[in-house]
Every structure is written in C-alpha cells, then in structure tokens.
Amino acid sequence: MTTMKYRIDRRAALGLIGGATLVAVPGARVNAQSLDKISHQTNWRAQAEHGGYYYAVVNGIYKKYGVDCDLRMGGPQQNPSQLLLGGRVDTIMSNSFECINYAKENLPFLGIAAIFQKDPQVLVSHPNVGNDSLPALKGKPLLIGAGGRTSYFPFLKAKFGYTDDQVRPYTFNMAPFLADKTVSQQGFLSSEPYAIMQAGVQPVVHLLADAGFENYQTTINISRKLMTEKKDLVQRFVNASLEGWAEYLKAGEGNKAADAAILKDNPDMTQDKLDYALKVMNERGIVKSGDALKLGIGAMTDERWKRFYDTMSDAGAFPKGIDVTKAYTLDFVNKGIGA
C-alpha cells in the first residue's frame, strides 16, 4: 500500500451534498432511533490499520456518542478521494498529500484528524549486504511503485541524493526482491516485511517517518459543508473514532470482536497478520508518538503541516505558494483522547 496522488474533479467536488440529522447528545448513551448516520470509507481492504474504527463499531463506542457509523471497506477498485469529492461518502481515510491537493485546487474539503502520526511507508532491504541505513541505499536498485515516485520518493531524492535511475518497477510481488540481495523495495510496515519474513528472510526495515518524512497518514478527510453544518456530529464521530483507536491499541478483550469483524469483511486477512500489524504499530509509534503523546490520538499541529509542505514543495512534490492552512483544521483534535 502506498500514498497515492489523484486527479481532482472540481465539478464533482462542488456538487457534493451530504450530512445527517443533527441530534446534540455528545457523550450520551442513546437508543437506535436517535443515532445520527455518518459514512466512513476506508482506504483498503479490512486490516489492523483500520482496527480502531472496527473496534468503535462493534464495541458500541459510536453508539455511545449517538453516531451510527456506516464503515465501508475500500479495495483496489475504489478511489476514496473520488467518492468523497462526488458526495458518495461523508468521510474517508486519506493523507496529507490529498489534503494539500484540496488546498492547491481551492476545493471545499480538508483533513480534520490524523490517526497515524507516522506514515507506515518503508523501504525494505536484505540483511548483511551493507544496506542497513537509508543513506546506504543511494545509487542502489530500488523497487518503487508509481504512487511512491510522486509522493515519498521526491523526499528521498532531496534528503539522501537518490536518483530516478535507481528505480525499478514494483509489482507487489516479493519474488524479485527475494531473488536479488542487492535490491531494496518499498513496503508498508505491517505488510511486506511480514511476507518477507514468512519467506525466510529477516529484512532490514527502514521507516521513512523516522527519517523525517512527516506525512500524516490515515487522516480523516471531510467536506467543509458537512463540517460546518453538522459540527457537533462531526466532533462526536471524531471523538468516538479516537476512543476506538485508543482501546484497539491496548489489545484487550474488545479486540476479539473487532478482529472478527475485520476477518469477516476481508476473508484474505488472517489473525496472525492482524497480531503482527498491531504489534509493529505499537512498537514503532505509528499512532501514539510525537504530538499524540501529549495532545491525544489524531493530533495535528500548524507547525508540522507547514514543515511537511515546505519540505515537499522544496523537493518538487508541490508547487510553491499553496496556502497550506486551507488543507486542515485543528478544531476537532488535540483534546487529549488516548494520550
């Protein structure tokens, strides 16, 4: 899974209608008749990286906040950003790149929370061949997908001197990597490294976020219309989602029901993969690190948004002159949930 960049259809975006009936019952337990509906589109097939949302659904956290969350599973044939822009869904899982693209195109959408403080994007190398750090990969062959070439690769070029002639196509097949110890490849922290370990190789995993790639991943993106007209509902949805994530990360009894729901939605997922993903998300601070340790899960700051935009515009991933403050709002986060 990689950060993808999409072409934005302005006409579809401006045609958005959305929202739900507002019932102001923040934090209260309510019956089904008074639940406010809101739909949330995930960015891939069900997995542990969506665990907090599933936890909040099956363990009644959304209901506690008066919310009926319609959690919709993504997949390879779906483009969450286009579903949001076209008014087919209320909120989506996304990232900083999409939010800044909204601001670039002056579209009425933005990010309101960042579940992942660290983007789980990694480069994976073989052990004991001198590829034990990101600087060491300069000039060496890399398997990178099309999405990565326009998102994180400009960062690697600017920071470590990587060049385009290092890049080979990545086809989401581990065989080329396993066959050539000189090759490194892209991956998602909880996915490709696990598959490689299952094949008998203990990989060196380079988490790009730890090298300064400050992309917020798994943002909650929404229309300004819904955010403005149903602010109380949006706040309750965010609070419930963050509470669900705080509980899922604890790996307590409630995770059994959440994992069962994930496995039901995605029969290709397995419990061992879920367990591994949760383990590495906790070990590497994907959700709880940096600002989230003080401000709570979902935290965002003006300073980090500006740093990320400045870094990526300097690297050529964005044009200069975008008002990055239009890409997000801090109104719904930094309230200490899960800190």
Coordinates of C-alpha atoms in Angstrom, one line a residue:
M1 CA 0.0 0.0 0.0
T2 CA 1.4 3.4 -0.9
T3 CA 0.4 7.0 -0.7
M4 CA -1.4 7.7 -4.0
K5 CA -1.9 11.0 -5.8
Y6 CA -5.2 11.6 -7.6
R7 CA -6.6 14.0 -10.2
I8 CA -9.3 16.1 -8.6
D9 CA -12.6 16.6 -10.4
R10 CA -13.7 20.1 -9.4
R11 CA -17.2 19.7 -10.8
A12 CA -17.8 16.5 -8.9
A13 CA -16.4 18.2 -5.7
L14 CA -18.7 21.2 -6.0
G15 CA -21.7 19.0 -6.5
L16 CA -21.3 17.5 -3.0
I17 CA -24.4 17.1 -0.8
G18 CA -24.0 15.3 2.5
G19 CA -24.7 15.3 6.1
A20 CA -27.1 13.8 8.6
T21 CA -29.8 15.0 11.0
L22 CA -28.2 16.6 14.0
V23 CA -29.1 15.5 17.5
A24 CA -26.9 17.1 20.1
V25 CA -26.2 14.3 22.6
P26 CA -22.4 14.3 22.9
G27 CA -21.2 11.5 25.1
A28 CA -24.6 10.2 26.0
R29 CA -25.9 6.7 25.6
V30 CA -28.9 6.8 23.3
N31 CA -31.3 4.4 21.6
A32 CA -31.1 3.4 17.9
Q33 CA -33.9 5.9 16.9
S34 CA -31.7 8.9 17.9
L35 CA -28.4 7.8 16.2
D36 CA -27.0 10.2 13.6
K37 CA -25.8 8.4 10.5
I38 CA -22.3 9.1 9.1
S39 CA -20.4 7.1 6.5
H40 CA -16.7 6.5 6.6
Q41 CA -14.7 5.0 3.7
T42 CA -11.5 3.1 4.4
N43 CA -8.5 3.2 2.1
W44 CA -8.1 -0.6 1.6
R45 CA -9.5 -4.0 2.4
A46 CA -10.1 -4.5 6.1
Q47 CA -6.9 -4.8 8.2
A48 CA -5.4 -3.9 11.5
E49 CA -4.6 -0.4 10.2
H50 CA -8.4 0.1 10.4
G51 CA -8.7 -1.6 13.7
G52 CA -9.8 1.5 15.8
Y53 CA -12.8 2.1 13.6
Y54 CA -13.9 -1.5 13.7
Y55 CA -13.4 -1.5 17.5
A56 CA -15.6 1.5 17.9
V57 CA -18.3 0.0 15.7
V58 CA -18.6 -3.5 17.3
N59 CA -18.0 -2.4 20.9
G60 CA -20.6 0.3 20.9
I61 CA -18.4 3.4 21.1
Y62 CA -20.1 5.2 18.2
K63 CA -23.5 4.4 19.7
K64 CA -22.3 5.8 23.0
Y65 CA -21.7 9.1 21.1
G66 CA -25.0 9.0 19.3
V67 CA -23.5 8.0 16.0
D68 CA -24.5 5.3 13.5
C69 CA -21.2 4.8 11.7
D70 CA -21.5 3.1 8.3
L71 CA -17.9 1.8 7.9
R72 CA -17.3 1.0 4.3
M73 CA -14.4 -1.2 3.2
G74 CA -12.1 0.0 0.4
G75 CA -10.2 -2.0 -2.1
P76 CA -8.2 -2.0 -5.3
Q77 CA -11.1 -0.9 -7.4
Q78 CA -12.1 2.0 -5.3
N79 CA -10.8 5.6 -5.1
P80 CA -11.8 7.0 -1.7
S81 CA -10.9 10.6 -2.7
Q82 CA -13.2 10.5 -5.7
L83 CA -16.0 9.0 -3.6
L84 CA -15.6 11.9 -1.2
L85 CA -15.5 14.6 -3.9
G86 CA -18.5 13.1 -5.6
G87 CA -20.6 13.1 -2.4
R88 CA -20.9 9.3 -2.2
V89 CA -19.4 9.2 1.3
D90 CA -19.2 11.6 4.2
T91 CA -15.6 11.0 5.4
I92 CA -12.6 9.0 4.2
M93 CA -9.2 7.7 5.3
S94 CA -6.6 9.7 3.5
N95 CA -3.3 11.6 4.0
S96 CA -1.6 14.9 3.9
F97 CA -1.0 14.8 0.2
E98 CA -4.7 14.7 -0.6
C99 CA -5.4 17.5 1.9
I100 CA -2.8 19.7 0.3
N101 CA -4.1 18.9 -3.1
Y102 CA -7.6 20.2 -2.0
A103 CA -5.9 23.4 -1.0
K104 CA -4.0 23.6 -4.3
E105 CA -7.2 23.3 -6.3
N106 CA -9.2 25.5 -3.8
L107 CA -11.7 22.7 -3.2
P108 CA -14.0 22.6 -0.2
F109 CA -12.5 19.6 1.5
L110 CA -9.9 19.2 4.3
G111 CA -8.4 17.0 6.9
I112 CA -9.7 17.1 10.4
A113 CA -7.7 14.4 12.3
A114 CA -4.5 12.3 11.7
I115 CA -4.8 8.8 13.2
F116 CA -1.2 7.8 12.1
Q117 CA 1.4 10.2 13.4
K118 CA 3.9 8.2 11.4
D119 CA 3.3 7.1 7.8
P120 CA 3.9 3.3 7.7
Q121 CA 5.7 3.6 4.4
V122 CA 9.0 1.7 4.5
L123 CA 11.9 0.6 2.3
V124 CA 13.0 -3.0 2.9
S125 CA 16.5 -4.4 2.4
H126 CA 18.3 -7.6 2.8
P127 CA 20.4 -8.0 5.9
N128 CA 24.2 -8.2 5.9
V129 CA 24.8 -6.6 2.5
G130 CA 25.6 -3.1 3.5
N131 CA 22.1 -1.7 3.2
D132 CA 21.5 -1.1 6.8
S133 CA 20.5 2.6 6.5
L134 CA 18.7 4.9 4.1
P135 CA 21.9 6.8 3.2
A136 CA 23.4 3.5 2.2
L137 CA 20.8 2.9 -0.5
K138 CA 22.0 5.8 -2.6
G139 CA 22.8 4.6 -6.1
K140 CA 21.4 1.1 -5.5
P141 CA 18.4 -0.5 -7.2
L142 CA 15.0 0.2 -5.6
L143 CA 11.6 -1.3 -6.5
I144 CA 9.2 1.6 -6.3
G145 CA 5.6 1.9 -7.5
A146 CA 4.1 4.7 -9.5
G147 CA 2.4 6.3 -6.4
G148 CA 5.7 6.3 -4.5
R149 CA 7.5 8.1 -7.3
T150 CA 5.3 11.2 -6.8
S151 CA 4.9 11.1 -3.0
Y152 CA 7.8 9.9 -0.8
F153 CA 10.5 9.4 -3.5
P154 CA 11.0 13.2 -4.0
F155 CA 11.7 13.4 -0.3
L156 CA 14.3 10.6 -0.6
K157 CA 15.9 12.3 -3.6
A158 CA 16.1 15.7 -1.8
K159 CA 17.4 14.3 1.6
F160 CA 19.6 11.4 0.6
G161 CA 20.6 12.1 -3.1
Y162 CA 18.6 9.2 -4.6
T163 CA 18.2 9.4 -8.4
D164 CA 15.5 8.3 -10.8
D165 CA 17.8 5.8 -12.5
Q166 CA 17.9 3.7 -9.3
V167 CA 14.2 3.0 -9.6
R168 CA 12.7 -0.3 -11.0
P169 CA 9.0 -1.0 -11.2
Y170 CA 7.4 -2.5 -8.2
T171 CA 4.6 -5.1 -8.9
F172 CA 3.6 -6.0 -5.4
N173 CA 5.4 -9.4 -5.9
M174 CA 8.1 -10.4 -3.4
A175 CA 9.9 -12.7 -5.9
P176 CA 12.3 -10.1 -7.5
F177 CA 13.4 -8.9 -4.0
L178 CA 13.9 -12.4 -2.7
A179 CA 15.9 -13.4 -5.7
D180 CA 18.4 -10.4 -5.6
K181 CA 20.0 -9.4 -2.3
T182 CA 21.3 -6.1 -3.8
V183 CA 17.7 -4.9 -4.4
S184 CA 15.6 -2.9 -1.9
Q185 CA 11.9 -2.4 -2.2
Q186 CA 9.0 -0.3 -1.0
G187 CA 6.6 -1.7 1.5
F188 CA 4.0 -1.0 4.3
L189 CA 5.4 -1.6 7.8
S190 CA 2.9 -4.3 8.6
S191 CA 2.7 -6.0 5.2
E192 CA 5.7 -6.6 3.0
P193 CA 8.2 -7.2 5.9
Y194 CA 5.9 -9.8 7.3
A195 CA 5.5 -11.6 4.0
I196 CA 9.3 -11.5 3.5
M197 CA 9.9 -13.0 7.0
Q198 CA 7.4 -15.8 6.1
A199 CA 9.7 -16.5 3.1
G200 CA 12.6 -17.0 5.4
V201 CA 14.4 -13.6 5.2
Q202 CA 14.7 -11.3 8.2
P203 CA 14.6 -7.9 6.5
V204 CA 16.1 -4.6 7.4
V205 CA 13.1 -2.2 7.6
H206 CA 13.6 1.5 7.1
L207 CA 10.6 3.5 8.3
L208 CA 10.6 6.7 6.3
A209 CA 8.8 8.6 9.0
D210 CA 11.8 8.1 11.3
A211 CA 14.0 9.8 8.7
G212 CA 11.9 13.0 8.6
F213 CA 9.1 12.1 6.2
E214 CA 6.3 13.8 8.1
N215 CA 3.3 12.9 6.0
Y216 CA 0.2 12.4 8.2
Q217 CA -1.3 9.1 7.2
T218 CA -4.9 7.8 7.8
T219 CA -6.3 11.3 8.1
I220 CA -10.0 11.8 8.3
N221 CA -11.0 13.9 5.3
I222 CA -14.4 15.6 5.0
S223 CA -16.3 18.4 3.1
R224 CA -16.4 21.9 4.6
K225 CA -20.2 21.7 4.1
L226 CA -20.6 18.8 6.4
M227 CA -18.0 20.1 8.9
T228 CA -19.8 23.4 9.1
E229 CA -23.4 22.3 9.1
K230 CA -23.1 19.3 11.4
K231 CA -20.1 20.3 13.6
D232 CA -21.5 18.6 16.7
L233 CA -22.0 15.3 14.8
V234 CA -18.5 15.5 13.3
Q235 CA -17.0 16.1 16.7
R236 CA -18.8 13.1 18.1
F237 CA -17.7 10.9 15.2
V238 CA -14.1 12.0 15.7
N239 CA -14.1 11.5 19.5
A240 CA -15.6 8.0 19.1
S241 CA -13.1 7.1 16.4
L242 CA -10.2 8.3 18.6
E243 CA -11.5 6.4 21.6
G244 CA -11.9 3.3 19.4
W245 CA -8.2 3.6 18.4
A246 CA -7.1 4.1 22.0
E247 CA -8.8 0.9 23.0
Y248 CA -7.7 -1.2 20.0
L249 CA -4.0 -0.4 20.6
K250 CA -4.3 -1.9 24.1
A251 CA -5.1 -5.3 22.6
G252 CA -7.7 -6.0 25.2
E253 CA -10.8 -8.2 25.3
G254 CA -12.7 -5.9 22.9
N255 CA -10.2 -6.6 20.1
K256 CA -11.6 -10.1 19.6
A257 CA -14.9 -8.7 18.3
A258 CA -13.0 -6.0 16.3
D259 CA -10.7 -8.6 14.7
A260 CA -13.6 -10.9 14.0
A261 CA -15.3 -8.1 12.1
I262 CA -12.2 -7.4 10.1
L263 CA -11.8 -11.1 9.2
K264 CA -15.4 -11.3 8.2
D265 CA -15.1 -8.3 5.8
N266 CA -11.7 -9.5 4.4
P267 CA -11.5 -13.3 4.2
D268 CA -8.0 -13.0 2.9
M269 CA -6.8 -11.5 6.2
T270 CA -5.6 -13.8 8.9
Q271 CA -5.3 -13.4 12.7
D272 CA -1.5 -13.8 12.6
K273 CA -1.3 -10.8 10.2
L274 CA -3.6 -8.7 12.4
D275 CA -1.5 -9.6 15.5
Y276 CA 1.8 -8.7 13.7
A277 CA 0.4 -5.4 12.4
L278 CA -0.8 -4.3 15.8
K279 CA 2.5 -5.3 17.4
V280 CA 4.6 -3.2 14.9
M281 CA 2.2 -0.2 15.0
N282 CA 2.7 -0.1 18.8
E283 CA 6.5 -0.8 18.6
R284 CA 7.1 1.9 16.0
G285 CA 4.7 4.5 17.4
I286 CA 2.6 4.7 14.3
V287 CA -0.5 6.0 16.2
K288 CA 1.0 7.1 19.5
S289 CA 4.2 9.1 19.2
G290 CA 5.2 12.7 18.9
D291 CA 2.4 15.2 19.3
A292 CA -0.1 12.5 20.1
L293 CA 1.6 11.6 23.3
K294 CA 0.6 15.0 24.7
L295 CA -2.3 16.1 22.6
G296 CA -4.0 12.8 22.1
I297 CA -4.6 10.3 19.3
G298 CA -5.4 12.1 16.0
A299 CA -3.2 15.1 16.9
M300 CA -2.1 17.7 14.3
T301 CA -0.3 20.9 14.6
D302 CA 0.2 24.0 12.4
E303 CA 4.0 23.7 12.7
R304 CA 4.1 20.2 11.4
W305 CA 1.7 20.9 8.4
K306 CA 4.0 23.8 7.5
R307 CA 7.2 21.8 7.8
F308 CA 5.8 19.0 5.6
Y309 CA 4.6 21.4 3.0
D310 CA 7.8 23.3 2.9
T311 CA 9.9 20.1 2.7
M312 CA 7.8 18.6 -0.1
S313 CA 7.5 21.8 -2.1
D314 CA 11.3 22.2 -1.9
A315 CA 11.5 18.6 -3.1
G316 CA 9.2 19.4 -6.1
A317 CA 6.2 17.4 -5.0
F318 CA 4.1 20.5 -4.6
P319 CA 4.2 23.9 -6.3
K320 CA 5.2 26.9 -4.2
G321 CA 2.5 29.3 -3.0
I322 CA -0.2 27.0 -1.7
D323 CA -2.0 28.2 1.5
V324 CA -1.5 25.0 3.5
T325 CA -3.7 26.2 6.3
K326 CA -6.7 25.5 4.0
A327 CA -5.7 21.8 3.9
Y328 CA -6.8 21.1 7.5
T329 CA -8.4 22.3 10.7
L330 CA -7.4 21.7 14.3
D331 CA -10.9 22.3 15.6
F332 CA -11.7 18.6 16.2
V333 CA -8.5 17.2 17.7
N334 CA -5.8 17.9 20.3
K335 CA -8.2 17.2 23.1
G336 CA -6.2 14.6 24.9
I337 CA -8.1 11.4 23.9
G338 CA -5.9 8.4 24.3
A339 CA -2.8 10.5 25.4

